[in-house]
PDB file of C-alpha atoms in Angstrom:
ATOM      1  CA  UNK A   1    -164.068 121.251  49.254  1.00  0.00           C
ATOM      2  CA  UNK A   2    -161.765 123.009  47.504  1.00  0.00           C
ATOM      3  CA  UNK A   3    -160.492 120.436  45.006  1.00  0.00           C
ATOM      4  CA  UNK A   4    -157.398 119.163  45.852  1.00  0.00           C
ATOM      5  CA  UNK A   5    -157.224 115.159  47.252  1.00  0.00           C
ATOM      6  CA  UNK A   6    -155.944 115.264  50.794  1.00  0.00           C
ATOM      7  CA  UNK A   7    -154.008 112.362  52.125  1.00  0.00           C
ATOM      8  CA  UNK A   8    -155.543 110.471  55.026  1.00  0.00           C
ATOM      9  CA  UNK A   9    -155.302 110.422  57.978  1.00  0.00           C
ATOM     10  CA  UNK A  10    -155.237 114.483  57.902  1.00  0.00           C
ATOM     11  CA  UNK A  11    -153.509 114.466  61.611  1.00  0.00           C
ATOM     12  CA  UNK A  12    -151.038 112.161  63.329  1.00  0.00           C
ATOM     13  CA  UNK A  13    -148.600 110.089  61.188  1.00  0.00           C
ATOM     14  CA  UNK A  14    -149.306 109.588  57.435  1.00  0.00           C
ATOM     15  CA  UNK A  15    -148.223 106.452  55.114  1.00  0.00           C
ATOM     16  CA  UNK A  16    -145.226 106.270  52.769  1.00  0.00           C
ATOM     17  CA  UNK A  17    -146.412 107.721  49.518  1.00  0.00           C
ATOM     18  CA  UNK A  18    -145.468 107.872  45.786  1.00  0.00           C
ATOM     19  CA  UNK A  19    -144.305 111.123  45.017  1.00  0.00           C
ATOM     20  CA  UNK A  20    -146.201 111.566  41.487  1.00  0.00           C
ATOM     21  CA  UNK A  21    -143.360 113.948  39.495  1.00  0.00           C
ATOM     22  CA  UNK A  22    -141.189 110.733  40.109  1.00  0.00           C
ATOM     23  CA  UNK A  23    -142.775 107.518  41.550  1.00  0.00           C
ATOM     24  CA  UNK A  24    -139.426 105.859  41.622  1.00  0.00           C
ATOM     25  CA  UNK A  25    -138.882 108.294  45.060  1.00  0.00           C
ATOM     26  CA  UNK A  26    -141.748 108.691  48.191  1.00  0.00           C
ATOM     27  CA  UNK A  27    -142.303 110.622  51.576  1.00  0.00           C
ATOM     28  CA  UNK A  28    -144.604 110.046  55.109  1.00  0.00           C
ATOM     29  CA  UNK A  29    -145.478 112.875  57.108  1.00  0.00           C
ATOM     30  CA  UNK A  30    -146.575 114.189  60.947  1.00  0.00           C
ATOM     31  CA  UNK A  31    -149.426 116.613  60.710  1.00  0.00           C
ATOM     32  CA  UNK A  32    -149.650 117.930  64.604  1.00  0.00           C
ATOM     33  CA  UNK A  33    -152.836 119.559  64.074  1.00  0.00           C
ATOM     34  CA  UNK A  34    -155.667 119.491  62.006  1.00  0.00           C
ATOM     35  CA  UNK A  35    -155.153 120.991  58.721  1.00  0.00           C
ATOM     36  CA  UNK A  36    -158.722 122.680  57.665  1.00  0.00           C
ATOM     37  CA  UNK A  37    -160.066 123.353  53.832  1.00  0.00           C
ATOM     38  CA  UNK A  38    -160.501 126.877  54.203  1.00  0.00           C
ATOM     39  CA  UNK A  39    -157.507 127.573  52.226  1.00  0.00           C
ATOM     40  CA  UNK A  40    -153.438 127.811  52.761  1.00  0.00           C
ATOM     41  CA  UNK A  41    -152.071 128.012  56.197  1.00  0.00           C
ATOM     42  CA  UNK A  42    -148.609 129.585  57.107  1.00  0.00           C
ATOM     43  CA  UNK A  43    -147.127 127.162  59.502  1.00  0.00           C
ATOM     44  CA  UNK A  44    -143.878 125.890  59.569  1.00  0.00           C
ATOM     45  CA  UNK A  45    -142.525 123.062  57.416  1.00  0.00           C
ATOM     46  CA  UNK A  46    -139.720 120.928  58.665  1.00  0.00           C
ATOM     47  CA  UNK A  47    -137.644 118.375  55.993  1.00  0.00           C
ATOM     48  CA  UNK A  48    -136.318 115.529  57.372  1.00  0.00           C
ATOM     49  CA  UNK A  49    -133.362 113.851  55.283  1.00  0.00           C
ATOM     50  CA  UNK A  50    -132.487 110.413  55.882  1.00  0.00           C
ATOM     51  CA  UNK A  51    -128.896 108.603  56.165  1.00  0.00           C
ATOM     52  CA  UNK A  52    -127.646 105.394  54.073  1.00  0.00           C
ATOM     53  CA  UNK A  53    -130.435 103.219  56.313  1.00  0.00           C
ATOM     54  CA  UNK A  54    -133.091 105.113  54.512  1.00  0.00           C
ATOM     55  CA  UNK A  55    -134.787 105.255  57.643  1.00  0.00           C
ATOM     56  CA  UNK A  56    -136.765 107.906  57.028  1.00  0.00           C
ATOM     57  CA  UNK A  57    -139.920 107.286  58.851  1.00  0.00           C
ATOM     58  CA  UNK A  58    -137.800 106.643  62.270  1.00  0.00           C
ATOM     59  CA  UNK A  59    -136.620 110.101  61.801  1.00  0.00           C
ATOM     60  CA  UNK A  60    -140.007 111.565  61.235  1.00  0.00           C
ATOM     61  CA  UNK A  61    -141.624 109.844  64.505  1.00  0.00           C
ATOM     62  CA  UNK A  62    -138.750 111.381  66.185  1.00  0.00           C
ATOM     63  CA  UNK A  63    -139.498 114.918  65.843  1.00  0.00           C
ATOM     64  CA  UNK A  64    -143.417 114.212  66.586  1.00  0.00           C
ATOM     65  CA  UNK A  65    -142.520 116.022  69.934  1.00  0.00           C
ATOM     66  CA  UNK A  66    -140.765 118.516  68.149  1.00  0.00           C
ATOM     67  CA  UNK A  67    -144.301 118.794  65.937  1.00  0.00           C
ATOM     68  CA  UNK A  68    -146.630 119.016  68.932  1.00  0.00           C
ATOM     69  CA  UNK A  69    -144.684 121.797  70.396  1.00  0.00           C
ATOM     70  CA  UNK A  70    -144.018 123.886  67.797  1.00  0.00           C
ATOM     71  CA  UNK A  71    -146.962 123.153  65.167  1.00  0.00           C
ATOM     72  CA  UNK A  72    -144.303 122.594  62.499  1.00  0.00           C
ATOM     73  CA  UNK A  73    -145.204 119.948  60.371  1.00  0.00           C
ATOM     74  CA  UNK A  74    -142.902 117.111  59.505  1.00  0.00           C
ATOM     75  CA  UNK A  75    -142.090 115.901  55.859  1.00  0.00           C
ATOM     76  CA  UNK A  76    -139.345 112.667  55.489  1.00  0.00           C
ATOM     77  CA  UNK A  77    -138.774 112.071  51.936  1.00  0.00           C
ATOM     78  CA  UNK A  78    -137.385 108.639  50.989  1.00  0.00           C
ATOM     79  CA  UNK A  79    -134.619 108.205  48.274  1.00  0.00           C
ATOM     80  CA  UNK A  80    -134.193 104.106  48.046  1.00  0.00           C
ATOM     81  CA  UNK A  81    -131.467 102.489  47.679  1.00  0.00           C
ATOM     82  CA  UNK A  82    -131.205 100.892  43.979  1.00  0.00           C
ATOM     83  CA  UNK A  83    -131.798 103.443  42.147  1.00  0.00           C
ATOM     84  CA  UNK A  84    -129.902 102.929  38.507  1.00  0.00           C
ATOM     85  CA  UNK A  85    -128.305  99.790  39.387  1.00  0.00           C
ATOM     86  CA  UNK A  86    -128.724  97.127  41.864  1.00  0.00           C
ATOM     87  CA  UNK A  87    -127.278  98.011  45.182  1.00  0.00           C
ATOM     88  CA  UNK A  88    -126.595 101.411  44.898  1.00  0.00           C
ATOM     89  CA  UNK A  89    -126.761 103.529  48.448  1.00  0.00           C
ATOM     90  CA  UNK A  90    -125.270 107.211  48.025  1.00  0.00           C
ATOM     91  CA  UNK A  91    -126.641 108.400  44.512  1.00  0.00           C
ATOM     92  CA  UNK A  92    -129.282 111.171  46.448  1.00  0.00           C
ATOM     93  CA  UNK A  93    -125.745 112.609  48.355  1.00  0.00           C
ATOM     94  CA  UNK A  94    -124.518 113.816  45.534  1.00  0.00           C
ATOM     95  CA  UNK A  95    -127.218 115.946  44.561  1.00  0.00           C
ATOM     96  CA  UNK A  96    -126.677 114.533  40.490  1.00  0.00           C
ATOM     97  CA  UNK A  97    -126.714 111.663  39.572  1.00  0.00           C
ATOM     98  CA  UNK A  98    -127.403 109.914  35.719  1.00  0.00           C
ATOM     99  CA  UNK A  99    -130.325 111.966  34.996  1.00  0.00           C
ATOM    100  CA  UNK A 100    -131.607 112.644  38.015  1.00  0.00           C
ATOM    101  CA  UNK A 101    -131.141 115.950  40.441  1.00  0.00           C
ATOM    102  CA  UNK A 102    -131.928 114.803  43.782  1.00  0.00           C
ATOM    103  CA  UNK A 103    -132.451 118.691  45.009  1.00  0.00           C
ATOM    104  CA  UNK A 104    -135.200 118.760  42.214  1.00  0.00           C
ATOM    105  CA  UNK A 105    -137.054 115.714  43.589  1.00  0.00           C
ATOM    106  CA  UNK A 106    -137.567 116.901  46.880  1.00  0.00           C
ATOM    107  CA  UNK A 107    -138.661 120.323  45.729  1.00  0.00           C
ATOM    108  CA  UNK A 108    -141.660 118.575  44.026  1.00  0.00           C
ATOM    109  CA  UNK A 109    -142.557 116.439  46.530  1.00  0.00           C
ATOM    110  CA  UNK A 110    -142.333 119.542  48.938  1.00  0.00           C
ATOM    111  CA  UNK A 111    -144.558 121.189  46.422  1.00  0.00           C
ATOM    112  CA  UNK A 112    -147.185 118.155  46.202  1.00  0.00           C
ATOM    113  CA  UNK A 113    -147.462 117.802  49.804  1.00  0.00           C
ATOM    114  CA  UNK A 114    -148.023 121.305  50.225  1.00  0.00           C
ATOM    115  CA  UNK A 115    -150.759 121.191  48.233  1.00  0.00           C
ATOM    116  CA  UNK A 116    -152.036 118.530  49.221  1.00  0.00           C
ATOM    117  CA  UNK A 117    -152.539 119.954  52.412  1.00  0.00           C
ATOM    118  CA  UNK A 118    -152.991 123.977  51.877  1.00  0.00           C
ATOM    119  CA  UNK A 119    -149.643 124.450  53.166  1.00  0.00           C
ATOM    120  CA  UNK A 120    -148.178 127.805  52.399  1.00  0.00           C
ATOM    121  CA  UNK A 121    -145.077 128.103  52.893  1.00  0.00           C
ATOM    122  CA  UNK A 122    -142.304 128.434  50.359  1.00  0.00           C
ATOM    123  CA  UNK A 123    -139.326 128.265  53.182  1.00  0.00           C
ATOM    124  CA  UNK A 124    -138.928 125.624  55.065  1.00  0.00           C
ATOM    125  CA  UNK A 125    -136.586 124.453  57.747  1.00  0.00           C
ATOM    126  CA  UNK A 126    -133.814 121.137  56.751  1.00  0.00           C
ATOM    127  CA  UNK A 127    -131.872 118.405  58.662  1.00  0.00           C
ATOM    128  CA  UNK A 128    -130.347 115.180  57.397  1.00  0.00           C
ATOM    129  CA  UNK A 129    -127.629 113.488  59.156  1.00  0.00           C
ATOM    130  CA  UNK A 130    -124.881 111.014  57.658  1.00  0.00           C
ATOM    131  CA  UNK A 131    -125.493 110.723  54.106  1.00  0.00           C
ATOM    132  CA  UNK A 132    -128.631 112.646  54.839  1.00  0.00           C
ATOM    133  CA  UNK A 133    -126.545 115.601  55.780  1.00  0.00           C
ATOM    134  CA  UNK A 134    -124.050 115.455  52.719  1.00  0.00           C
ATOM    135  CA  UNK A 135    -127.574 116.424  50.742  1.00  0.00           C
ATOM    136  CA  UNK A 136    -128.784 118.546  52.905  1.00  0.00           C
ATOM    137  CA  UNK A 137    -125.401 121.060  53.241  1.00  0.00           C
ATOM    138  CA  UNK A 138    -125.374 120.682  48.837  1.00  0.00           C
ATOM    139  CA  UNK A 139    -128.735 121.583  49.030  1.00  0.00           C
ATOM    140  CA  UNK A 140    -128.088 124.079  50.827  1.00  0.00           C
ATOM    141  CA  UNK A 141    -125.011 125.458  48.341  1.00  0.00           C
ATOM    142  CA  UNK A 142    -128.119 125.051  45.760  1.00  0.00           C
ATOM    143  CA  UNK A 143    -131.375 126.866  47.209  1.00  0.00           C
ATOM    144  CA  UNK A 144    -130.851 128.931  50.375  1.00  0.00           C
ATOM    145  CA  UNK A 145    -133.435 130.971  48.907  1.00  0.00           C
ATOM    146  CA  UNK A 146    -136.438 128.102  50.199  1.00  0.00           C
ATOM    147  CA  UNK A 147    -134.582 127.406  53.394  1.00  0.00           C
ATOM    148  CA  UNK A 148    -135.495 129.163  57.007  1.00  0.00           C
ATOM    149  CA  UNK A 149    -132.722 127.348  58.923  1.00  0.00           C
ATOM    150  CA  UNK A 150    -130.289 124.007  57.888  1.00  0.00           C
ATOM    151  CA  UNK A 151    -128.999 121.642  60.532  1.00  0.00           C
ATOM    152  CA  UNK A 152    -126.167 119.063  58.953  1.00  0.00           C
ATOM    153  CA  UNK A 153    -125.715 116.672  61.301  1.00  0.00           C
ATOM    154  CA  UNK A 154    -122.326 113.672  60.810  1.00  0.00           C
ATOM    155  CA  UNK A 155    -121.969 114.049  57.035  1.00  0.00           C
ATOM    156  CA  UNK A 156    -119.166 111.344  56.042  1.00  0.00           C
ATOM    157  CA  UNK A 157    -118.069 113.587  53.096  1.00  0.00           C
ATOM    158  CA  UNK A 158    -117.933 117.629  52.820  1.00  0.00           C
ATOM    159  CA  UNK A 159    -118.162 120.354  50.115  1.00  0.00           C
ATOM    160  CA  UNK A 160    -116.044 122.891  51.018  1.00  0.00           C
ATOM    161  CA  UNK A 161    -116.585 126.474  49.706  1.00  0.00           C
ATOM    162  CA  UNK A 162    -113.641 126.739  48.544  1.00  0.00           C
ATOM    163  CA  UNK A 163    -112.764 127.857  44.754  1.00  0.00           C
ATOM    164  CA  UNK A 164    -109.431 125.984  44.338  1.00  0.00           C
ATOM    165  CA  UNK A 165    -111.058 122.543  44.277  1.00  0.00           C
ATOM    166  CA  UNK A 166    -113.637 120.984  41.617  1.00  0.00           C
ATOM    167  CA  UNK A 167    -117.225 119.599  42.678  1.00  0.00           C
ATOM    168  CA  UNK A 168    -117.806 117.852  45.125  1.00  0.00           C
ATOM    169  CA  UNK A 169    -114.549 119.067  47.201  1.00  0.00           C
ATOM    170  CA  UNK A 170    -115.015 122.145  46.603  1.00  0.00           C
ATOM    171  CA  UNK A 171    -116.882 124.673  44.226  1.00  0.00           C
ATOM    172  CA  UNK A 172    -114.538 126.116  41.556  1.00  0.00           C
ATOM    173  CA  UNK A 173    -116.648 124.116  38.630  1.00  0.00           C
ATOM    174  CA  UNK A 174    -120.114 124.793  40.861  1.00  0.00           C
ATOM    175  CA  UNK A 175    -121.989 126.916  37.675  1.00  0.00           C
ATOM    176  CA  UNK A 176    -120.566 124.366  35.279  1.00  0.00           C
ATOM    177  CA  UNK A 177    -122.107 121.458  36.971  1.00  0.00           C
ATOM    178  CA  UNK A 178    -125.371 123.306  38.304  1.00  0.00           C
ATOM    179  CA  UNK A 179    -126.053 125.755  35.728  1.00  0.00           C
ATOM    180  CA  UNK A 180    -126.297 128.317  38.683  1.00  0.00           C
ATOM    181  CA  UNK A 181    -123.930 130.507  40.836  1.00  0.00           C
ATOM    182  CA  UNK A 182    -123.068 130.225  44.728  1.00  0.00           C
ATOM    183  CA  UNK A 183    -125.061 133.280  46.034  1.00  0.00           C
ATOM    184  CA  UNK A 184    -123.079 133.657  48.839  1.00  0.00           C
ATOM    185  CA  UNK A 185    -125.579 136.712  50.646  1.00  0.00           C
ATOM    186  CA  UNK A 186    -128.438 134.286  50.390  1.00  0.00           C
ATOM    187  CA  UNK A 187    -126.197 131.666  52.227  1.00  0.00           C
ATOM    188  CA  UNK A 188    -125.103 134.067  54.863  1.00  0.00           C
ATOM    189  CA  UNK A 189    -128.966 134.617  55.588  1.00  0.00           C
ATOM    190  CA  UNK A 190    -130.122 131.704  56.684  1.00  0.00           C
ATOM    191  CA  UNK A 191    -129.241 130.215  59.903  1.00  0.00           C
ATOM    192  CA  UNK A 192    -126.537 126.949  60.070  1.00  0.00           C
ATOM    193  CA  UNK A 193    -126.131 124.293  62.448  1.00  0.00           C
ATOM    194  CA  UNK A 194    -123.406 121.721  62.171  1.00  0.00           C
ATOM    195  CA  UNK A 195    -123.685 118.993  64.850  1.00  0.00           C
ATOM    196  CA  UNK A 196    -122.088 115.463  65.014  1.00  0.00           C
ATOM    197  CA  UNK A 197    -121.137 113.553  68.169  1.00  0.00           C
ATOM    198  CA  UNK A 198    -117.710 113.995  70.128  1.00  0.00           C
ATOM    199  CA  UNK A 199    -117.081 109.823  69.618  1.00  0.00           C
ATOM    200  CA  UNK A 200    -117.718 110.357  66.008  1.00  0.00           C
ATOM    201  CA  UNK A 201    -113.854 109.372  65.075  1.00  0.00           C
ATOM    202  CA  UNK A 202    -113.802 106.594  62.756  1.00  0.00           C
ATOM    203  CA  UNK A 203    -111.121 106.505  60.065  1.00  0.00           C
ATOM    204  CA  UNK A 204    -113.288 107.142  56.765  1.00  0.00           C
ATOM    205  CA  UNK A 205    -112.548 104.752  53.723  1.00  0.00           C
ATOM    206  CA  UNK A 206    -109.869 106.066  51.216  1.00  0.00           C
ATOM    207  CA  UNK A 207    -108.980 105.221  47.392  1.00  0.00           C
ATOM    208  CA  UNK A 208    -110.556 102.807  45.706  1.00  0.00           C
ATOM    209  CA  UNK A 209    -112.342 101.894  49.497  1.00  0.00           C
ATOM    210  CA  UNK A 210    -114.291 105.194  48.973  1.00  0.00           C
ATOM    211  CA  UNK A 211    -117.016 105.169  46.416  1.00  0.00           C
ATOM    212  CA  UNK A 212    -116.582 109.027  46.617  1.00  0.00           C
ATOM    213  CA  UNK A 213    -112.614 109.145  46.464  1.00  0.00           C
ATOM    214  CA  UNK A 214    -111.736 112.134  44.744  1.00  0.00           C
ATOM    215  CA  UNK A 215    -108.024 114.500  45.063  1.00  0.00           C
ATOM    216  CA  UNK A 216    -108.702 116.377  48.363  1.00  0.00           C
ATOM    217  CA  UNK A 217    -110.750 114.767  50.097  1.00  0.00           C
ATOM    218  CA  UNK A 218    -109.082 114.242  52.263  1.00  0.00           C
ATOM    219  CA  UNK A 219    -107.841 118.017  52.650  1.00  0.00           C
ATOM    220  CA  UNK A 220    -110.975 118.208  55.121  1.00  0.00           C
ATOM    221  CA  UNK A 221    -109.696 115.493  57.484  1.00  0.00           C
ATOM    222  CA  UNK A 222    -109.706 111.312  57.333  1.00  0.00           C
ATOM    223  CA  UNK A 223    -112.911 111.369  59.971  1.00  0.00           C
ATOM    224  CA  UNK A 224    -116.109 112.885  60.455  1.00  0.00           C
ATOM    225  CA  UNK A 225    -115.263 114.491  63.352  1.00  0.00           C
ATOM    226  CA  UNK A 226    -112.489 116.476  61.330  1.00  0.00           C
ATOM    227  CA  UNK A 227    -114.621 116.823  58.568  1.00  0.00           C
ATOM    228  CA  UNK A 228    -117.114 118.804  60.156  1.00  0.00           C
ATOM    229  CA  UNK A 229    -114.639 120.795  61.853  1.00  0.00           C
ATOM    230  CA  UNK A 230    -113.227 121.638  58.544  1.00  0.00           C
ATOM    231  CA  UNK A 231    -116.999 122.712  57.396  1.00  0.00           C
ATOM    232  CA  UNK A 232    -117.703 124.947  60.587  1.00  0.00           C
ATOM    233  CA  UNK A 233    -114.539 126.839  59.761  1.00  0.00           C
ATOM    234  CA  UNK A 234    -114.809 127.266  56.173  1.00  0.00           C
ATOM    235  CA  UNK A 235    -118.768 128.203  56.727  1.00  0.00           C
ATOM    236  CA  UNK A 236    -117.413 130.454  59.314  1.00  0.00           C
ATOM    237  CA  UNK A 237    -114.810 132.490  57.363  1.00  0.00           C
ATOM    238  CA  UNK A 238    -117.295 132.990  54.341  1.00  0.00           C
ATOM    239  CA  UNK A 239    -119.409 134.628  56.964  1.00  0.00           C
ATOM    240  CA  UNK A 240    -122.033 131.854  56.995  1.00  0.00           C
ATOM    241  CA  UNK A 241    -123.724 132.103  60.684  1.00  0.00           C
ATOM    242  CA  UNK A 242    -122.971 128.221  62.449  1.00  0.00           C
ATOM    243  CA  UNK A 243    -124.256 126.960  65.571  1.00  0.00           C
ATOM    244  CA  UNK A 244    -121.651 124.210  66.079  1.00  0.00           C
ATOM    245  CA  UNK A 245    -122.550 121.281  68.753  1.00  0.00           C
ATOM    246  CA  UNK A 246    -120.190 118.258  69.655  1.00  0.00           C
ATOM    247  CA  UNK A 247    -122.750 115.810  71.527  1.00  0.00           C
ATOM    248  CA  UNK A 248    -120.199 114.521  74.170  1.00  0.00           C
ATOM    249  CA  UNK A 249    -119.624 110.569  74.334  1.00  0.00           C
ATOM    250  CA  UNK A 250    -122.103 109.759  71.245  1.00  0.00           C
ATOM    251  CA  UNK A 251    -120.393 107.808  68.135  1.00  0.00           C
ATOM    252  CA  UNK A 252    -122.250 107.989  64.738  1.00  0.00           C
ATOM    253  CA  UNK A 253    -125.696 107.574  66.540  1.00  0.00           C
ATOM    254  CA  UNK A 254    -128.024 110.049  64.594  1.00  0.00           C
ATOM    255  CA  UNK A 255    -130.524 109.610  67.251  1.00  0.00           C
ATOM    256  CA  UNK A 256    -128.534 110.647  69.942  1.00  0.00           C
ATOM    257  CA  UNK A 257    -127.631 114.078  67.906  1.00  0.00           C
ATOM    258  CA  UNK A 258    -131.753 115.402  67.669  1.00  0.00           C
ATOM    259  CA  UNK A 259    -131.431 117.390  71.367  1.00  0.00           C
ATOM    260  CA  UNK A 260    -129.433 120.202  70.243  1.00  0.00           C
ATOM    261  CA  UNK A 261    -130.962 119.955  66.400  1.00  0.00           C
ATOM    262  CA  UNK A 262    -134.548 120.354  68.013  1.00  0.00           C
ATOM    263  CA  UNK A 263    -132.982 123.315  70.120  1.00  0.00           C
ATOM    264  CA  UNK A 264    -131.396 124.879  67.241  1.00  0.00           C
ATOM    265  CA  UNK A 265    -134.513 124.442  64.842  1.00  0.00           C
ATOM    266  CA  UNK A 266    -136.936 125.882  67.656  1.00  0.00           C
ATOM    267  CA  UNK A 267    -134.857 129.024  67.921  1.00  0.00           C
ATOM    268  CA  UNK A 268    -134.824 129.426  64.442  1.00  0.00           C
ATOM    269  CA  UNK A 269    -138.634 129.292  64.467  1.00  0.00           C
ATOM    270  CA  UNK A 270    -138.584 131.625  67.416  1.00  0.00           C
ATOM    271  CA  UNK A 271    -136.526 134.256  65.714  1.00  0.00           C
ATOM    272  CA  UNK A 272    -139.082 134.041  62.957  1.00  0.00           C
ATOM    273  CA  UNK A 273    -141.303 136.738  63.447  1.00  0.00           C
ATOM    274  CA  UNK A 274    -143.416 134.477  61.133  1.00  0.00           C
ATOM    275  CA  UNK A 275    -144.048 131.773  63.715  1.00  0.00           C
ATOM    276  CA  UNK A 276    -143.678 133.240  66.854  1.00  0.00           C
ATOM    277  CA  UNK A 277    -146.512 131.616  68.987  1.00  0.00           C
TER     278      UNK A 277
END
């Protein structure tokens, strides 16, 4: 043995576990194969962000197939809801909130599970949709350095790269609020996919209806459907590569989105010289 405490079962579908930097938040896994104790493995790691339902371990039995054919292991970290107040649901979108940076928390439970398991990896492929996919495309803004490939699927609110407007519409305050700078090569690197379905066209709350209401939020469009328009294009002319997929006839139904994501994130492991099988 080489010290470390796996978590059981060591294949197949794991529990919901405490992550221990901050046992307020958790994550389950899908190990495809078996992972052996004769020290790290390279093998491909694949995040799974959850919406407002916090269904996260729905979305991690739905990319078991996705698992078993690519030996990519899946990690679904949950954020609950309630976190600082009773009834709270979007803090985790945000990246920051009260004293808590949401990007930071899922870096250590990456790096626990990792562990854990003899996982080497420090890159690691990322897909949340709805509120799921407002952290994942901030997360992105944040870290592009850990991430192979990013799939933002229906994300009711967008940060635009765009230097006129203050966080979260845009980025002109981004090092204030981060401590950081946008490195805009390391975002160009990695691989984007923005997907959403085609009956996705909802008139999004406004004012004091939006818990997120800022000035120009509406610059991006009054529906998700716009909204992610608006993204591809921006992404697009700051040179960021986007694979951009309209699921036809499909409202917000994550489920219904995870064809084209599992397409997307299988090329991306396939243009890995890392990975390919």
């Amino acid at each position: 043995m080489n010290g470390r405490s796996p978590l059981t079962p060591v294949t197949g579908a794991t529990s919901l576990y405490a992550c221990q930097y901050d046992q307020r938040f958790s994550y389950c896994a899908y190990i495809p194969n078996p992972v052996t104790e004769t020290g790290p493995q390279r093998r491909p790691l694949l995040v799974v962000i959850h919406g407002t339902d916090r269904s996260a371990q729905r979305y991690r039995d739905e990319f078991q197939d996705f698992a078993d054919s690519t030996g990519a292991v899946v990690l679904a970290p949950l954020f609950p809801a309630g976190i600082g107040e009773p009834g709270e649901l979007n803090s985790y979108k945000m990246i920051k909130y009260r004293d808590i940076r949401f990007d930071r928390v899922l870096l250590a439970i990456i790096e626990e599970f990792t562990a854990r398991y003899g996982i080497s990896e420090r890159q690691f492929l990322l897909f949340g949709f709805s509120g799921g996919g407002q952290f994942v495309h901030r997360f992105f803004y944040l870290h592009p350095d850990r991430l192979l490939g990013v799939s933002v699927a229906a994300p009711g609110n967008v940060t635009l790269l765009d230097p006129s407007m203050d966080w979260f519409t845009g980025t002109r305050d981004f090092k204030e609020q981060f401590g950081t700078e946008l490195r805009m090569e390391e975002l160009r690197r990695v691989p984007a996919q923005l997907v959403i379905g085609s009956e996705d066209n909802s008139i999004l709350p406004s004012g004091k209806e939006n818990p997120f209401w800022l000035p120009g939020v509406e610059i991006a469009g009054n529906t998700r459907l716009e909204r992610i328009r608006s993204l591809r294009d921006n992404w697009t002319s700051s040179g960021i590569r986007v694979r951009y997929d309209e699921v036809p006839g499909a409202a917000h139904e994550g489920i219904k989105l995870l064809s084209p994501v599992k397409d997307f994130l299988a090329d991306t492991l396939n243009a890995n010289d890392n990975y390919l099988k």
